[in-house]
C-alpha positions as YAML, in Angstrom:
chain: A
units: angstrom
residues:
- id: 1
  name: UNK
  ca: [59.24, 77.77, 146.25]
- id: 2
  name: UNK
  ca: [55.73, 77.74, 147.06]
- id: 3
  name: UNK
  ca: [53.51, 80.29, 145.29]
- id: 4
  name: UNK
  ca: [52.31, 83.72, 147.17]
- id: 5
  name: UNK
  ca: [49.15, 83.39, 148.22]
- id: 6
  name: UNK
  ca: [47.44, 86.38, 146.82]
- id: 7
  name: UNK
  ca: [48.03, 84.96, 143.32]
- id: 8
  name: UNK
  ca: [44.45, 85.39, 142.50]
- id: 9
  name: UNK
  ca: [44.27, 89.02, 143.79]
- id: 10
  name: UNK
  ca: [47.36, 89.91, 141.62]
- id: 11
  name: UNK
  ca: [45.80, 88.40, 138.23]
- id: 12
  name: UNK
  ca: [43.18, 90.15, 139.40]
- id: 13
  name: UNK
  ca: [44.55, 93.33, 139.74]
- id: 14
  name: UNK
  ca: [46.92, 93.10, 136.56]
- id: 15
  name: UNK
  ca: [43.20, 92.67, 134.57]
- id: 16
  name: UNK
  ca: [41.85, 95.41, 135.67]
- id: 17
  name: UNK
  ca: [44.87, 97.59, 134.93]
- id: 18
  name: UNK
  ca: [44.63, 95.83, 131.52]
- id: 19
  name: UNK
  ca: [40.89, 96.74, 131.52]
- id: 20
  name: UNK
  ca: [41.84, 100.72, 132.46]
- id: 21
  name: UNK
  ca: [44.34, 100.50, 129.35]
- id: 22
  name: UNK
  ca: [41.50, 100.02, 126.70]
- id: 23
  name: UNK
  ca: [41.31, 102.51, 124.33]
- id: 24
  name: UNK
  ca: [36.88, 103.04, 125.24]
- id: 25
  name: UNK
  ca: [38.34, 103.27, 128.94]
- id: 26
  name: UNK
  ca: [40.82, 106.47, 128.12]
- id: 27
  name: UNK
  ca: [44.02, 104.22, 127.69]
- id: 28
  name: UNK
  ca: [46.58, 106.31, 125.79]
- id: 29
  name: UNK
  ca: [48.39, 104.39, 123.33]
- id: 30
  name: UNK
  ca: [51.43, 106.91, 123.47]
- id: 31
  name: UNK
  ca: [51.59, 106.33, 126.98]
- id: 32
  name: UNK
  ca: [50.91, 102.60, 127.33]
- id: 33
  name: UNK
  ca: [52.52, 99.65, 125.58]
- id: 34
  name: UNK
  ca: [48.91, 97.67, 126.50]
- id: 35
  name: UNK
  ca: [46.90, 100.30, 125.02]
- id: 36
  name: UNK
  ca: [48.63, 100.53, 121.95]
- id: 37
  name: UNK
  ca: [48.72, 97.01, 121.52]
- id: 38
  name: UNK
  ca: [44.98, 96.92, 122.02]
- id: 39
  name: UNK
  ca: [44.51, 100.12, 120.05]
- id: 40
  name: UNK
  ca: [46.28, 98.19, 116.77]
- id: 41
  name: UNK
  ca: [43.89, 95.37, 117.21]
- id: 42
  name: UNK
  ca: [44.16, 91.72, 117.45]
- id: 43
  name: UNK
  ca: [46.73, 91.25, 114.76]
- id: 44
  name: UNK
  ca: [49.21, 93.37, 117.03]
- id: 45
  name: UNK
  ca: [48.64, 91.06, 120.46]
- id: 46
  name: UNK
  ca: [47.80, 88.22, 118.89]
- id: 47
  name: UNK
  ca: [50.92, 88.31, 116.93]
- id: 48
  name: UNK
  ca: [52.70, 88.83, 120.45]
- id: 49
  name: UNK
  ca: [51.08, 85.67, 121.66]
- id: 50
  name: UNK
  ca: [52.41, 83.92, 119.17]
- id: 51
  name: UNK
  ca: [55.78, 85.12, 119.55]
- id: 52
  name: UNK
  ca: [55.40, 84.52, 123.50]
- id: 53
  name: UNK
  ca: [54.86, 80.73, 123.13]
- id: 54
  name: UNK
  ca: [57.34, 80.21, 120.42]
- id: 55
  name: UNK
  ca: [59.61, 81.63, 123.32]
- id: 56
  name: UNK
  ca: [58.50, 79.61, 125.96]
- id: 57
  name: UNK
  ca: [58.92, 76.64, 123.94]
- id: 58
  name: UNK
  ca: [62.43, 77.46, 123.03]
- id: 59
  name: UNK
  ca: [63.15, 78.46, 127.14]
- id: 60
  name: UNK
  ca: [61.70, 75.42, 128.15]
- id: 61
  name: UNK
  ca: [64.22, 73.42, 125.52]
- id: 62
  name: UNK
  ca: [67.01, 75.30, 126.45]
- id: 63
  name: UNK
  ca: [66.41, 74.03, 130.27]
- id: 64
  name: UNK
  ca: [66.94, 70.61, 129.12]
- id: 65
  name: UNK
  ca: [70.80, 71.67, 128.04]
- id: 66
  name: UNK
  ca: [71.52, 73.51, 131.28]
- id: 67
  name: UNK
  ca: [69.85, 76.88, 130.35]
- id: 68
  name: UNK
  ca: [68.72, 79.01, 133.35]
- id: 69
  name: UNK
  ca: [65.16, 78.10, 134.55]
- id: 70
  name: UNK
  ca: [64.18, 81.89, 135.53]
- id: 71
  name: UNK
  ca: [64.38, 82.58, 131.72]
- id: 72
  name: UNK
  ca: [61.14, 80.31, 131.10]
- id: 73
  name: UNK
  ca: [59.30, 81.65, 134.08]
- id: 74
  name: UNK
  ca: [60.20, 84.92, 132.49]
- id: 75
  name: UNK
  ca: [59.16, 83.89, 128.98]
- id: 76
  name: UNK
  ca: [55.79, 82.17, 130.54]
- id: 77
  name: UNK
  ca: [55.11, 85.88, 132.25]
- id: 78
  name: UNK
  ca: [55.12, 87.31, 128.77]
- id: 79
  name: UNK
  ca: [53.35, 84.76, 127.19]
- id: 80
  name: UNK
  ca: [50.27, 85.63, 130.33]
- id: 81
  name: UNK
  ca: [50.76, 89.04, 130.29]
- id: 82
  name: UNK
  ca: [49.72, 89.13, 126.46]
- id: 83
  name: UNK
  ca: [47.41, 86.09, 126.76]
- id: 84
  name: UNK
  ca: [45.64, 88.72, 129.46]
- id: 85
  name: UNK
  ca: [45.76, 91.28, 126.63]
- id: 86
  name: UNK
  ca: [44.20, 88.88, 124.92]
- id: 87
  name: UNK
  ca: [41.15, 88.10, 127.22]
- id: 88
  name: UNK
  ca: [40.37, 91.85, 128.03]
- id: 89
  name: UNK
  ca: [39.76, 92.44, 124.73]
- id: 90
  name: UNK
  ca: [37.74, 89.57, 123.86]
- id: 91
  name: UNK
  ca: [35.67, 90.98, 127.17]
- id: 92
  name: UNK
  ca: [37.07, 87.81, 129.14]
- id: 93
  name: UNK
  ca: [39.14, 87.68, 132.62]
- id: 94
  name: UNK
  ca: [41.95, 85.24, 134.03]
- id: 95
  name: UNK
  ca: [39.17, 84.12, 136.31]
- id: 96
  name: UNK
  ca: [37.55, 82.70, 133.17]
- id: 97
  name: UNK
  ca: [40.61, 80.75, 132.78]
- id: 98
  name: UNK
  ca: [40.85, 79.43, 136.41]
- id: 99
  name: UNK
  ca: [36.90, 78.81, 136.03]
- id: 100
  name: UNK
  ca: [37.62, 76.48, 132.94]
- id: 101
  name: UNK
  ca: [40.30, 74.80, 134.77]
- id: 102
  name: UNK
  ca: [38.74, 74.37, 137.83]
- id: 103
  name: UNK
  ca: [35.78, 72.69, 135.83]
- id: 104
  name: UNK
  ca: [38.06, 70.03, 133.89]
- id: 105
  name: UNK
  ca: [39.61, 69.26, 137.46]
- id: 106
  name: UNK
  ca: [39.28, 65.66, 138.11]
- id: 107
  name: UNK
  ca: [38.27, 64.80, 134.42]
- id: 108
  name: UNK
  ca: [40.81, 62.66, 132.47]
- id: 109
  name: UNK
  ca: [42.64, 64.85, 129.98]
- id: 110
  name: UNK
  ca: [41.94, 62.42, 127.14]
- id: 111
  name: UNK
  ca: [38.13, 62.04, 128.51]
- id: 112
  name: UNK
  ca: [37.87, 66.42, 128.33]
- id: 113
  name: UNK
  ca: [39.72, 66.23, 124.92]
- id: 114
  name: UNK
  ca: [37.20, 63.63, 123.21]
- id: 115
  name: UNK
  ca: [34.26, 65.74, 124.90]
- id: 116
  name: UNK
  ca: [35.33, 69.37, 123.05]
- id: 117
  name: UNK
  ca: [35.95, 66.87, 120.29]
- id: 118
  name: UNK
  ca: [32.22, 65.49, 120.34]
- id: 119
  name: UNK
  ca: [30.66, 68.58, 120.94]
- id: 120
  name: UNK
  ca: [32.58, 70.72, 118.41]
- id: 121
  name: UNK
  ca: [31.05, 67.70, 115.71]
- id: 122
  name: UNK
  ca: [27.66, 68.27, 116.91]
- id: 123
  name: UNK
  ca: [27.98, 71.63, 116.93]
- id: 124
  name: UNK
  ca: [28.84, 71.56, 112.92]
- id: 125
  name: UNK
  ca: [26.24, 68.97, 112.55]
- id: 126
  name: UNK
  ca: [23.06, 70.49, 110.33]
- id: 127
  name: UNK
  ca: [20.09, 70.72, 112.83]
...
């Protein structure tokens, strides 16, 4: 099954309801589970990252022994949604993400790997 089309426009639109949950943008953390995970700080959605892809990994394994595929798209959801917590509070966007991707399109995963490697050495390199 082929992807909607407005998959952009919906990342897009979950962001910026992510954005209007932010405690400096009047996001009530009795009211919202995405403000009060932003309102604990990054311990409380990082932590739910975490979790997330330890579930995805253990959906994904469970489709190898006949386990019902929905149940990893549903795990991968989470894991976005609070990957997306993630990025609004770090003042990023899912179009960040696409960005990046976009940009390593065409390059050789191993080639892009040994490049972050290379520059992440000369980065710690004394000037």
């Amino acid at each position: 099954m082929s992807p909607p089309m407005s998959t952009h426009d919906d990342l897009a639109r979950l962001a910026a309801l992510i954005e209007s949950r932010k405690p400096e943008n009047g996001g009530n953390p009795e009211k919202s589970y995405v403000a009060r995970l932003l309102h604990k700080g990054p311990d409380a959605f990082l932590k739910k990252v975490g979790e997330e892809a330890t579930e995805v990994v253990m959906a994904a394994k469970d489709c190898d022994h006949g386990g019902d595929v929905q149940t990893l798209v549903n795990e991968v959801a989470d894991l976005w949604f609070h990957s997306m917590i993630a990025l609004a509070h770090y003042g990023r966007s899912p179009a960040d993400v696409v960005a990046e991707l976009t940009r390593r399109e065409g390059l050789s995963g191993l080639e892009e790997k040994a490049l972050r490697k290379a520059q992440a050495r000369d980065a710690s390199e004394p000037s």
